[in-house]
Coordinates of C-alpha atoms and ligand atoms in Angstrom, one line a residue:
X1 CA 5.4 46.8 -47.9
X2 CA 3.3 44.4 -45.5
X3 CA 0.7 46.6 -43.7
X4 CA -1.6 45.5 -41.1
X5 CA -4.6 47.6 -40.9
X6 CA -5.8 47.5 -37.2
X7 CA -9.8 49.4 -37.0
X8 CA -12.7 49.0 -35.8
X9 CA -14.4 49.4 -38.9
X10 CA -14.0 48.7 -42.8
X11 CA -16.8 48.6 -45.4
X12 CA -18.5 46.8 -45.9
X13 CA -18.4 44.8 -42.7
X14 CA -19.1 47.4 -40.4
X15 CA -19.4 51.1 -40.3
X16 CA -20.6 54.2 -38.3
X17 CA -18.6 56.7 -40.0
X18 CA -16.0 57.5 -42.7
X19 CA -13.3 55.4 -41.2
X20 CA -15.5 52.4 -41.9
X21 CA -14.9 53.9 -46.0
X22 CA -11.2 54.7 -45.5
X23 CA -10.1 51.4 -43.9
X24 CA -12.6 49.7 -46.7
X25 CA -10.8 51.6 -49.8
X26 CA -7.6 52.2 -49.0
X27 CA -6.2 48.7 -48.4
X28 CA -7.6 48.2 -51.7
X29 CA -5.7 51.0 -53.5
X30 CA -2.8 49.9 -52.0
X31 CA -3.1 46.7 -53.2
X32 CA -3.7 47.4 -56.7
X33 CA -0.7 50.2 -56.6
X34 CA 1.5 46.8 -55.5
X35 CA 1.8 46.6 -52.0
X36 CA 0.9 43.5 -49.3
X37 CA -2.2 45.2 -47.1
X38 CA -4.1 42.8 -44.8
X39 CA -7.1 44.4 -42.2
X40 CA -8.2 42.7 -38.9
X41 CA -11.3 43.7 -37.5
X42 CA -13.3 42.7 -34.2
X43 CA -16.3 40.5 -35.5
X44 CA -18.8 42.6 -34.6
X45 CA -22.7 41.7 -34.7
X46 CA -22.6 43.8 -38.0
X47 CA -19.8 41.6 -39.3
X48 CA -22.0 38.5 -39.7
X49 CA -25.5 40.3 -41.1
X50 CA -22.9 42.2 -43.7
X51 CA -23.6 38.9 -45.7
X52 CA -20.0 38.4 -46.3
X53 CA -18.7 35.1 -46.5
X54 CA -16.1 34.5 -43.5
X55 CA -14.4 31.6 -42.6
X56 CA -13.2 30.0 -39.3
X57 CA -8.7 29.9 -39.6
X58 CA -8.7 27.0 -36.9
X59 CA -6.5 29.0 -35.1
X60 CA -7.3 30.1 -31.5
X61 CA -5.6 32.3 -28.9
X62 CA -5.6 33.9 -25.4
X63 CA -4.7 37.2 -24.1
X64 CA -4.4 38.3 -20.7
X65 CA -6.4 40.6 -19.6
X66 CA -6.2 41.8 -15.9
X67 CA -5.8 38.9 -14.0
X68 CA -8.2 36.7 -16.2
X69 CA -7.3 34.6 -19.6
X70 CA -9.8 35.4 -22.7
X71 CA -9.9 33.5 -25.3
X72 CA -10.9 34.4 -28.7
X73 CA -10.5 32.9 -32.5
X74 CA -9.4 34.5 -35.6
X75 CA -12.0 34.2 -38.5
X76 CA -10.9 35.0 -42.4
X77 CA -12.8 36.8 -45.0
X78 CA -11.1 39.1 -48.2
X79 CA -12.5 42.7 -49.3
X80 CA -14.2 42.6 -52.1
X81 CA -13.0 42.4 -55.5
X82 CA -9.4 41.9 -54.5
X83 CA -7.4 40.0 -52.5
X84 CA -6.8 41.8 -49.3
X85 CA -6.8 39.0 -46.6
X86 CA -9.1 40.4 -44.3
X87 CA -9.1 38.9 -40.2
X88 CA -11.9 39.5 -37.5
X89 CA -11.3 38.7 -33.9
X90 CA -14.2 36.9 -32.4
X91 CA -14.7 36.5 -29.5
X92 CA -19.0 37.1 -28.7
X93 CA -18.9 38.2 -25.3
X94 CA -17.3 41.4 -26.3
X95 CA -18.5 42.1 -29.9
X96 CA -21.7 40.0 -30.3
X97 CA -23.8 43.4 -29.5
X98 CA -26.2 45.5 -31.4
X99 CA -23.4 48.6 -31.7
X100 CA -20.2 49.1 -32.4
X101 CA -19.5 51.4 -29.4
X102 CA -22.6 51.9 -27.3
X103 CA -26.6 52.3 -27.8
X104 CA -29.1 54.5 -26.9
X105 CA -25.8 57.8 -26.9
X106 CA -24.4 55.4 -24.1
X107 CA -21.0 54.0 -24.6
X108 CA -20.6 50.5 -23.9
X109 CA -18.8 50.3 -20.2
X110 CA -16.5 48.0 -20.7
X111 CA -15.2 49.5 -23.9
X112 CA -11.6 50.1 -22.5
X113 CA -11.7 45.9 -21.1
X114 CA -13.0 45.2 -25.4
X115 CA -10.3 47.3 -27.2
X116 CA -7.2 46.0 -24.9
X117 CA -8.6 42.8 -25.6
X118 CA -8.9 43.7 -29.8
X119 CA -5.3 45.5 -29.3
X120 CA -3.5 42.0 -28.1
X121 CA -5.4 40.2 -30.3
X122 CA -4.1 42.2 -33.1
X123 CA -0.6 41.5 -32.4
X124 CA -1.3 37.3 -31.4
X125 CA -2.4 37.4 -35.1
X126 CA 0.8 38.9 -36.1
X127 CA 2.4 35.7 -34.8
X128 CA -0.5 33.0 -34.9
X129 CA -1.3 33.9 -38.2
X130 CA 2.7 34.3 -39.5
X131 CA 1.3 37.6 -41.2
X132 CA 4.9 38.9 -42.0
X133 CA 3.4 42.4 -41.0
X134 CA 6.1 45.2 -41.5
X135 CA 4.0 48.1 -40.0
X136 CA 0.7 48.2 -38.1
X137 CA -1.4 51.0 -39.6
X138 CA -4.0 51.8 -36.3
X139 CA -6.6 53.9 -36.8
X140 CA -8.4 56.1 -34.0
X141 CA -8.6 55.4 -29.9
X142 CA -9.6 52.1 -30.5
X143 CA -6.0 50.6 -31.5
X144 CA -4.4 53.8 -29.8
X145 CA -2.6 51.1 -27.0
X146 CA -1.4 48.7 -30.1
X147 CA 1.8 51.3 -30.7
X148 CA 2.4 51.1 -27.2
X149 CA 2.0 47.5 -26.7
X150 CA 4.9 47.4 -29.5
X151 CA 7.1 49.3 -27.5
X152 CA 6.4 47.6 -24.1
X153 CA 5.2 44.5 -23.4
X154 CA 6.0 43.3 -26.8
X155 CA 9.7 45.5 -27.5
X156 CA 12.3 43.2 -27.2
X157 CA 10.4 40.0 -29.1
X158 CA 10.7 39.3 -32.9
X159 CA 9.0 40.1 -34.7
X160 CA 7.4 43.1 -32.8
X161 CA 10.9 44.4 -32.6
X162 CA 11.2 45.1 -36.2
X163 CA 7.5 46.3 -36.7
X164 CA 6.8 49.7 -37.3
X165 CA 3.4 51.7 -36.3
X166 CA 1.5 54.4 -37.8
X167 CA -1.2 56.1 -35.8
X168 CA -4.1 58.4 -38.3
X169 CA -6.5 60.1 -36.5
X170 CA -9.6 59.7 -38.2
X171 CA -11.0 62.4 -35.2
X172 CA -9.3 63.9 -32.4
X173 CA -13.2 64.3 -30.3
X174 CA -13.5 60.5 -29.6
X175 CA -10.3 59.7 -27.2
X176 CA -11.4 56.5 -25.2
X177 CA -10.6 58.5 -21.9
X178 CA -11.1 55.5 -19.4
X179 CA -10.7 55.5 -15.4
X180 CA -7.2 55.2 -14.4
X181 CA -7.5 51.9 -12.5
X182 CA -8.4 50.2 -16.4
X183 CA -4.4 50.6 -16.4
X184 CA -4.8 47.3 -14.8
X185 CA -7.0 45.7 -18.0
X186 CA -3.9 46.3 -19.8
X187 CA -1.4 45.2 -18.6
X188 CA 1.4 47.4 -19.2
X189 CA 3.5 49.2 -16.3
X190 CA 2.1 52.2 -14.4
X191 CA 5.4 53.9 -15.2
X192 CA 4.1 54.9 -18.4
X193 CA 1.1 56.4 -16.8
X194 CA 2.5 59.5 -17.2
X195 CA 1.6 62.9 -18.8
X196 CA 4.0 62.2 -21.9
X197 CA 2.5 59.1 -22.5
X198 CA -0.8 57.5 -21.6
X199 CA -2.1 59.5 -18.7
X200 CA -4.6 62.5 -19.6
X201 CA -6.2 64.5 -16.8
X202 CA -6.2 61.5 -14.1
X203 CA -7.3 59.4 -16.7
X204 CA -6.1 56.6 -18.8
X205 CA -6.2 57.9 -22.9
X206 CA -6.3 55.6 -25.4
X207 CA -6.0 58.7 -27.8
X208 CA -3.0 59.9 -26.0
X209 CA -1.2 56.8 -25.8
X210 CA -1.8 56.3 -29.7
X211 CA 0.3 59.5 -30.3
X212 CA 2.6 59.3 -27.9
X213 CA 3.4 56.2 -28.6
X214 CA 3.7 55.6 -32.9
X215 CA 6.4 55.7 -35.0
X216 CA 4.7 58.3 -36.7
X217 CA 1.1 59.9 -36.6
X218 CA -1.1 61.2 -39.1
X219 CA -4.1 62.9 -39.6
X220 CA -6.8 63.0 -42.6
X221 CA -6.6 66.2 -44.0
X222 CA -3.7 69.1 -44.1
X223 CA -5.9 71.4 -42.4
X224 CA -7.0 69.0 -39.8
X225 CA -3.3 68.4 -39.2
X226 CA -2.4 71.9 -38.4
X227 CA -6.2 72.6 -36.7
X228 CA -5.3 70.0 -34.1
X229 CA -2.0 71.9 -32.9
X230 CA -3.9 74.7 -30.9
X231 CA -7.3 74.6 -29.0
X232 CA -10.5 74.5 -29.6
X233 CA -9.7 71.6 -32.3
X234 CA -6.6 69.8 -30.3
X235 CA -8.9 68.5 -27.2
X236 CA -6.5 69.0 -24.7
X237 CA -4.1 67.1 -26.7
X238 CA -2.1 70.2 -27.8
X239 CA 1.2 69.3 -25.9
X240 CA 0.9 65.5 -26.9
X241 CA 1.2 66.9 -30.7
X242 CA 2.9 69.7 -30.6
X243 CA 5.6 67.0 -29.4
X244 CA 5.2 65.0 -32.4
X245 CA 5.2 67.8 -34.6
X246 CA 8.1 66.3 -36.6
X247 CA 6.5 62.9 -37.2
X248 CA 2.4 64.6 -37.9
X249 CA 1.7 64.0 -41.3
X250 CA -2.0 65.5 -42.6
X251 CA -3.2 63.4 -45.9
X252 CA -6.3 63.5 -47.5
X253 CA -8.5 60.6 -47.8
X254 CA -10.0 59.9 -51.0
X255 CA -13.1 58.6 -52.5
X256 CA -13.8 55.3 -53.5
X257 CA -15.1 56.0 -56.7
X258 CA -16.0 51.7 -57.3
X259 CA -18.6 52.7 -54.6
X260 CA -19.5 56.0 -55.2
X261 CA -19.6 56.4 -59.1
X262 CA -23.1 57.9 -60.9
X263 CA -22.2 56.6 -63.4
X264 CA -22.4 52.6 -62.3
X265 CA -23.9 53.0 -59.1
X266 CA -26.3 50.6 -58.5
X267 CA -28.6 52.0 -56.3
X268 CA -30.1 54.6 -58.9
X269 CA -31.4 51.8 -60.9
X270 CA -31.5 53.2 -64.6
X271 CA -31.1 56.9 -63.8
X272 CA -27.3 56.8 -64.0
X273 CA -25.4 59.9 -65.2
X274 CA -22.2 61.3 -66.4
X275 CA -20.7 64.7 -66.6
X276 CA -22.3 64.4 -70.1
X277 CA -25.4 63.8 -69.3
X278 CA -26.1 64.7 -65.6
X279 CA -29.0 66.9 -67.0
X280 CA -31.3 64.6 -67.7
X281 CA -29.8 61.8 -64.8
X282 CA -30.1 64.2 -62.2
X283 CA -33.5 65.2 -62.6
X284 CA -34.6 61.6 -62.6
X285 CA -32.7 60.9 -59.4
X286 CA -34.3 64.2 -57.8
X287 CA -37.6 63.2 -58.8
X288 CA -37.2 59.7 -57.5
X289 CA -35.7 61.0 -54.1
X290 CA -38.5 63.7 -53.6
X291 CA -41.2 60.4 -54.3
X292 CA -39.4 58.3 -52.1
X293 CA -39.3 60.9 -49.1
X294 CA -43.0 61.8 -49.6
X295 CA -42.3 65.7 -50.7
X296 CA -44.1 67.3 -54.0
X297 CA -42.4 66.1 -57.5
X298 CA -41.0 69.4 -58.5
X299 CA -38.3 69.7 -60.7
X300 CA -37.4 73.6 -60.1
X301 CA -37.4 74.3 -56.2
X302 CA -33.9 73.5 -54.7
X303 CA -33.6 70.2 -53.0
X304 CA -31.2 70.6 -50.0
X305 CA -29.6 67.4 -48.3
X306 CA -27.8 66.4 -45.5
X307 CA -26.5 62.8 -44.3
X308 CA -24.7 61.8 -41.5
X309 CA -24.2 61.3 -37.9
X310 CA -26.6 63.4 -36.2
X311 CA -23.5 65.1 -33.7
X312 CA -22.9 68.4 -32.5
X313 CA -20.0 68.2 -34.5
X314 CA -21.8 68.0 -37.8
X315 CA -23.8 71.2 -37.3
X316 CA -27.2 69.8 -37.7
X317 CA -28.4 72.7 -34.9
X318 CA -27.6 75.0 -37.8
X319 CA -29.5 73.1 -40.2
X320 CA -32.5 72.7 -37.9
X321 CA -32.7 76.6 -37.6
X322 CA -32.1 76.9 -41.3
X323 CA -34.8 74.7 -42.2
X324 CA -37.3 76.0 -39.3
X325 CA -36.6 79.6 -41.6
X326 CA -36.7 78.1 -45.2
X327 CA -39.9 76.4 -44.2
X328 CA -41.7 79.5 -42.8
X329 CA -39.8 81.4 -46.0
X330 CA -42.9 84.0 -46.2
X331 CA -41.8 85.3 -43.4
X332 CA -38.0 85.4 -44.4
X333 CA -35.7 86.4 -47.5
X334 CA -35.1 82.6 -48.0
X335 CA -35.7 81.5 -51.0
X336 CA -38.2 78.0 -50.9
X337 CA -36.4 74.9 -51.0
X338 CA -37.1 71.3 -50.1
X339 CA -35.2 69.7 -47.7
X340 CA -34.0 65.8 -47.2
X341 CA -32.2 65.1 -44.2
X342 CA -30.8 60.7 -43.6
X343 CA -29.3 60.5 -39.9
X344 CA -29.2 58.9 -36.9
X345 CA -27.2 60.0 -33.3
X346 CA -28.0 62.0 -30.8
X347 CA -31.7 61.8 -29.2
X348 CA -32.3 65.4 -29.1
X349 CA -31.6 65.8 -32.9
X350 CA -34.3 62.9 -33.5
X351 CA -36.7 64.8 -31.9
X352 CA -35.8 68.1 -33.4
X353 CA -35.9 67.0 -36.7
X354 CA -38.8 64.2 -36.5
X355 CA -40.9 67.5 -35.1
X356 CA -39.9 70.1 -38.1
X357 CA -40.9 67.0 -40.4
X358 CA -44.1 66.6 -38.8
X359 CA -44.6 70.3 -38.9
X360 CA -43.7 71.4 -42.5
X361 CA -44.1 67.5 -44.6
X362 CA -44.3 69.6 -47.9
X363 CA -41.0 70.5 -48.0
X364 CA -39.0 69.3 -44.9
X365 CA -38.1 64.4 -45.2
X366 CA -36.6 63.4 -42.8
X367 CA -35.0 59.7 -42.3
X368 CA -33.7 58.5 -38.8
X369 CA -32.1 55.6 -39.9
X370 CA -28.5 54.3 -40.8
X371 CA -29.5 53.6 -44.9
X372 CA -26.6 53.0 -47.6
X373 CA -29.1 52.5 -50.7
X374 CA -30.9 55.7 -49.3
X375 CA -27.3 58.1 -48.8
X376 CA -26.3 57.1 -52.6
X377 CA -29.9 58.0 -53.7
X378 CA -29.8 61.3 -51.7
X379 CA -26.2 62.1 -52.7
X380 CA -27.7 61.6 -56.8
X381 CA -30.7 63.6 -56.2
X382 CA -29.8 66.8 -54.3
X383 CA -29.1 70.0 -56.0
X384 CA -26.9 70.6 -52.6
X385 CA -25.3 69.2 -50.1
X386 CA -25.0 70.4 -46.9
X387 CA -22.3 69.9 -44.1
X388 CA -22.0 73.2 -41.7
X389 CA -19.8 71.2 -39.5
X390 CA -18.3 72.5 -36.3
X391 CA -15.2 70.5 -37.7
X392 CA -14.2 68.2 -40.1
X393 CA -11.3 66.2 -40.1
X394 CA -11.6 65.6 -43.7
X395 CA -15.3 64.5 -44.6
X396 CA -16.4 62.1 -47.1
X397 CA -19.8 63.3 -48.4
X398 CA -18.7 67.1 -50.0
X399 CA -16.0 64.1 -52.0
X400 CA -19.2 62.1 -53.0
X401 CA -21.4 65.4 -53.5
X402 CA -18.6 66.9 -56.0
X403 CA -18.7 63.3 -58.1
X404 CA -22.6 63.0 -58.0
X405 CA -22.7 66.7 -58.9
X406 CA -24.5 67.9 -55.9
X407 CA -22.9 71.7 -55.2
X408 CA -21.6 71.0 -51.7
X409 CA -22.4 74.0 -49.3
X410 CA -19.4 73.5 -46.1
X411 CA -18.1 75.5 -43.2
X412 CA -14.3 75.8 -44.4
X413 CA -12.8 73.7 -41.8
X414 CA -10.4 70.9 -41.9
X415 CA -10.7 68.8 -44.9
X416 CA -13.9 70.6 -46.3
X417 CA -11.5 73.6 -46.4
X418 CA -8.9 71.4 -48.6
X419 CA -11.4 70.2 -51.1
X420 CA -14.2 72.7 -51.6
X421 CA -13.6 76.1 -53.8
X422 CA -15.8 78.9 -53.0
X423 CA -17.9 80.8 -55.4
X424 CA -17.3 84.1 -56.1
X425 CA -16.4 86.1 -59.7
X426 CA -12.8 85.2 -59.4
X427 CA -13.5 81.3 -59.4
X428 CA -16.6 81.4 -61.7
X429 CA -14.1 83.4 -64.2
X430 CA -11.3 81.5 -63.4
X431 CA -13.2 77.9 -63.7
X432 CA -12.5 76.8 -60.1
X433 CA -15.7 77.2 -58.3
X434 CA -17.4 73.6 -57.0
X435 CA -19.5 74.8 -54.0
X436 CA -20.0 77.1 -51.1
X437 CA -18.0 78.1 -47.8
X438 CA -18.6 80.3 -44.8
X439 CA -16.7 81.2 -42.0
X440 CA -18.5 82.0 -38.9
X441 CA -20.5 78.6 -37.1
X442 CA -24.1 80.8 -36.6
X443 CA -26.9 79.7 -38.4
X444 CA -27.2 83.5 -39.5
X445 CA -23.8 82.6 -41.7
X446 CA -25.3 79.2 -43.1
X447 CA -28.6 80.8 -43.9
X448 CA -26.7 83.7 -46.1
X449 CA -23.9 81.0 -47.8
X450 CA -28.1 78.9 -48.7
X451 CA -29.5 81.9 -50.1
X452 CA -26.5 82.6 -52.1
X453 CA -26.2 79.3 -53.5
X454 CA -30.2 79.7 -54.5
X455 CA -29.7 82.8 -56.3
X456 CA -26.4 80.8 -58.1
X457 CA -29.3 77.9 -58.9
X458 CA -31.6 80.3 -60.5
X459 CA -28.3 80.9 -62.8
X460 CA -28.1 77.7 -65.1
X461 CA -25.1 78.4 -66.8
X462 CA -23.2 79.1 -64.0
X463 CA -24.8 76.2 -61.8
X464 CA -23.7 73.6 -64.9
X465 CA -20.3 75.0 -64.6
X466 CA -20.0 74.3 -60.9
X467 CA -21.4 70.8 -61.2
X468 CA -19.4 70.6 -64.2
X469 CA -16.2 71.1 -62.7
X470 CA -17.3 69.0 -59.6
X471 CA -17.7 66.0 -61.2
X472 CA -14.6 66.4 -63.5
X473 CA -12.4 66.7 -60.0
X474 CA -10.5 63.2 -59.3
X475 CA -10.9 62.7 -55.3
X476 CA -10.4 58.8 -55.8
X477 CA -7.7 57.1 -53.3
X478 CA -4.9 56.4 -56.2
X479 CA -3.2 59.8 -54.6
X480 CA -3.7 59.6 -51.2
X481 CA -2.6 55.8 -51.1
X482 CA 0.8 56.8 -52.9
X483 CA 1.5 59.0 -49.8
X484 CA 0.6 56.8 -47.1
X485 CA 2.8 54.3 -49.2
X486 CA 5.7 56.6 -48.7
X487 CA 4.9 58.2 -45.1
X488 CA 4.6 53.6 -44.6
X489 CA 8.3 53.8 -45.9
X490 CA 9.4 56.6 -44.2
X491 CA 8.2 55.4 -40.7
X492 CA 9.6 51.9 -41.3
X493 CA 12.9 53.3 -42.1
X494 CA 13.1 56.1 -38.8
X495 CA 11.7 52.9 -36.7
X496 CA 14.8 50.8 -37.7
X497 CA 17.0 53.8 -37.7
X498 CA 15.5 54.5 -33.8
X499 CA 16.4 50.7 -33.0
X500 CA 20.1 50.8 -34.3
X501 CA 20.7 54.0 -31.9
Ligands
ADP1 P1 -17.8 60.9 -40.1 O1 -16.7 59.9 -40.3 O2 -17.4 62.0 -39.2 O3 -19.1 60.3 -39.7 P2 -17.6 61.4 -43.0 O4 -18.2 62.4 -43.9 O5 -16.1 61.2 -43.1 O6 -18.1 61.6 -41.5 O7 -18.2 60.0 -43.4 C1 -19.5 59.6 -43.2 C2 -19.9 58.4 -44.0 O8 -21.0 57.7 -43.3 C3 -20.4 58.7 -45.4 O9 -20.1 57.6 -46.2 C4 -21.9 58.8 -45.2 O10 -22.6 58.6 -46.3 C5 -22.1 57.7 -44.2 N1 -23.3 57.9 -43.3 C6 -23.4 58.6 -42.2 N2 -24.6 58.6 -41.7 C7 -25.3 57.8 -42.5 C8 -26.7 57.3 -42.5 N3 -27.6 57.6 -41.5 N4 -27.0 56.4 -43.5 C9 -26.1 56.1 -44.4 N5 -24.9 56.5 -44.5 C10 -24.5 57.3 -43.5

């Protein structure tokens, strides 16, 4: 099968998020389980300083968009350690910027004008780049007009009439709602702004059109998938899905374990570990990470962790108040613990954070930056993991916190629900237990689910077994990839069926 994967992001050219892992490892997967996977990305700013080597194609191209002509060039480059063709679309005006998607909690403005121009791009390559593409895999708002383009504008032209599309969403909160008049930018007929199809709420939805609009859909995790069927989770876009229900498919993404591997991983210099000997390699990590984030060596107080985007979503107002609490611990039934927190987002959870830092530095690090080298090292070093999300359409870290055996503590939602098994005497008898959940989103529930995981700490034989049986657990993408190989066959096969009707 000849997939085109159309995203914004893929490591480890550019990433804000776990898409940037999923459209970096997956492609791979696929390639290695025998199938023909290329990517295109926009060459971003990010693109360049990744220190990949890219090369110009010669080839050249212009879209319309509005009433003006833009030009843009494809550039070539590969994923690393295989032989995934990988194609950015440069064109600097648009994607010669500091962010991927806006600075300063701003979105760039002209971010519906950028994508229409990626989305048209995508498919000149297609063509211009005789890519032999079979199905275009898009992935989140910013390719959501690429399925409709396929069967618009582009429907009764080989070879976009024999290409299929599949639509994942990698999270249903980011739609790329624009103003109805960017209709205009792309191009298509304002029949199809519509409720069914690309209009949401007077405006135009790049989500919406995604969905309504692919041969198929899916989303990254079973529980996600049903989650997004009924509000708060769906956004509004209840009715667009419930519609789809036949053709929503939820599947779990996977870790890529070349990346995130204790054993190998480079950035824990000679402290790598294994199930057999995470003992000794994790307490060398820990003390490293407590040196490096400027908090007391100290081998037996829990170190707590946290990375990620610092978004409502991810529940990092729960892990302010729990922190504020654990740090003032004389006062409260917490248990002491250290705490190590690597983010960057939202201004007010800079300041939050930067202040309880400032306030407590013997037991509360905190990093406001976007650091890889840093999120492996923290990942190695934790005892646990924190992610008290508000959602979580599938989540990478708990996959990388099982591997590095850091006990992942996670609000059972989405794909934390799917992949982390509670502790209680059923699962520590029974040999399933990995981490901890809760239920309720209060920081009353997350401080209980931390003080039970410290009393579990205190417990060695019991704590082993839960990082034991963590790290034995096989997240890796060779699953996952089989089933988006046969959901890729599936859709191909309903798309041609749909055309001989
Ligand atoms: P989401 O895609 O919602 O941001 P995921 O858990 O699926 O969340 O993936 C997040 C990915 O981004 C992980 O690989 C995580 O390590 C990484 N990440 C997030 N923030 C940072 C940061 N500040 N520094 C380094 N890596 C980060």
């Amino acid at each position: 099968m000849n997939v085109l994967f159309a995203t914004a992001e893929a490591v480890p050219f550019c990433k804000t998020g776990g898409l940037g892992d999923v459209c970096g490892s997956l492609p791979r997967e696929l390639a290695k389980q025998g199938h023909q996977p290329t990517v295109i990305l926009p060459a971003f700013r990010q693109v360049f300083e990744s220190g990949a080597e890219i090369e110009p194609t010669g080839v050249t191209f212009q879209v319309p968009i509005g009433q003006k002509r833009v030009e843009g060039q494809f550039l070539r480059g590969r994923l690393p350690d295989s032989k995934v063709p990988v194609y950015f679309v440069d064109q600097p005006e648009y994607f010669d910027r500091p962010q991927l998607y806006g600075e300063e909690g701003e979105d760039y403005r002209d971010n519906c004008e950028r994508f229409t121009f990626f989305s048209r791009a995508v498919l000149e390559a297609v063509v211009s780049l005789d890519l032999g593409t079979d199905l275009i895999h898009c992935h989140d708002w910013c390719t959501g007009l690429i399925p409709a383009y396929l069967k618009t504008l582009y429907s009764d032209r080989a070879p976009f009439d024999q290409i299929a599309s599949l639509y994942t969403i990698h999270n249903l909160a980011y739609q790329g709602n624009f103003w109805h008049w960017d209709m205009v930018l792309t191009g298509i007929d304002w029949k199809h702004f519509n409720w069914r199809q690309m209009e949401f709420y007077g405006n135009l939805s790049f989500m919406k059109t995604g969905i309504s609009f692919a041969d198929a859909v899916s989303t990254v995790s079973p529980t996600y998938a049903r989650e997004i069927m009924r509000p708060p989770l769906s956004c509004g876009l209840e009715g667009a899905l419930q519609h789809r229900r036949d053709d929503l498919f939820g599947i779990l993404n996977g870790a890529d374990y070349d990346d995130w591997n204790p054993a190998s991983d480079s950035c824990l210099g000679k402290n790598t570990f294994d199930v057999e000997t995470f003992e000794v390699g994790k307490a060398a990590c820990k003390a490293a990470l407590q040196s490096e984030m400027g908090l007391p060596v100290n081998p037996d107080v829990p170190l707590l962790a946290a990375v990620g985007r610092l978004a409502d979503q991810k529940g990092f107002d729960l892990i302010a108040r729990a922190m504020r609490q654990g740090a003032q611990q004389k006062e409260t039934q917490q248990p002491d613990a250290q705490w190590v927190i690597l983010g960057t987002g939202e201004p007010k959870y800079h300041q939050v954070l930067g202040q309880l830092a400032a306030e407590h530095p013997q037991k509360i690090a905190v990093r406001l930056e976007f650091s890889n080298e840093l999120a492996h090292q923290i990942e190695a070093g934790a005892d646990m993991f924190l992610m008290p999300s508000q959602y979580e359409p599938c989540g990478l870290n708990q996959l990388y916190s099982l591997k590095y055996g850091t006990v992942p503590i996670v609000r059972a939602t989405g794909g934390l629900a799917d992949t982390v098994v509670n502790t209680d005497p059923q699962s520590i008898a029974d040999g399933t237990a990995t981490g901890f959940t809760f239920a309720e989103y209060t920081s009353l529930a997350l401080s209980d689910v931390i003080s039970r995981a410290c009393q579990h700490y205190a417990n060695k034989p019991v704590w082993h077994q839960l990082i034991k049986t963590g790290m034995q657990q096989d997240w890796s993408w060779g699953r996952s990839a089989g089933e988006y190989a046969a959901l890729y066959q599936r859709t191909v096969e309903h798309a041609r069926c749909e055309v001989l009707q």
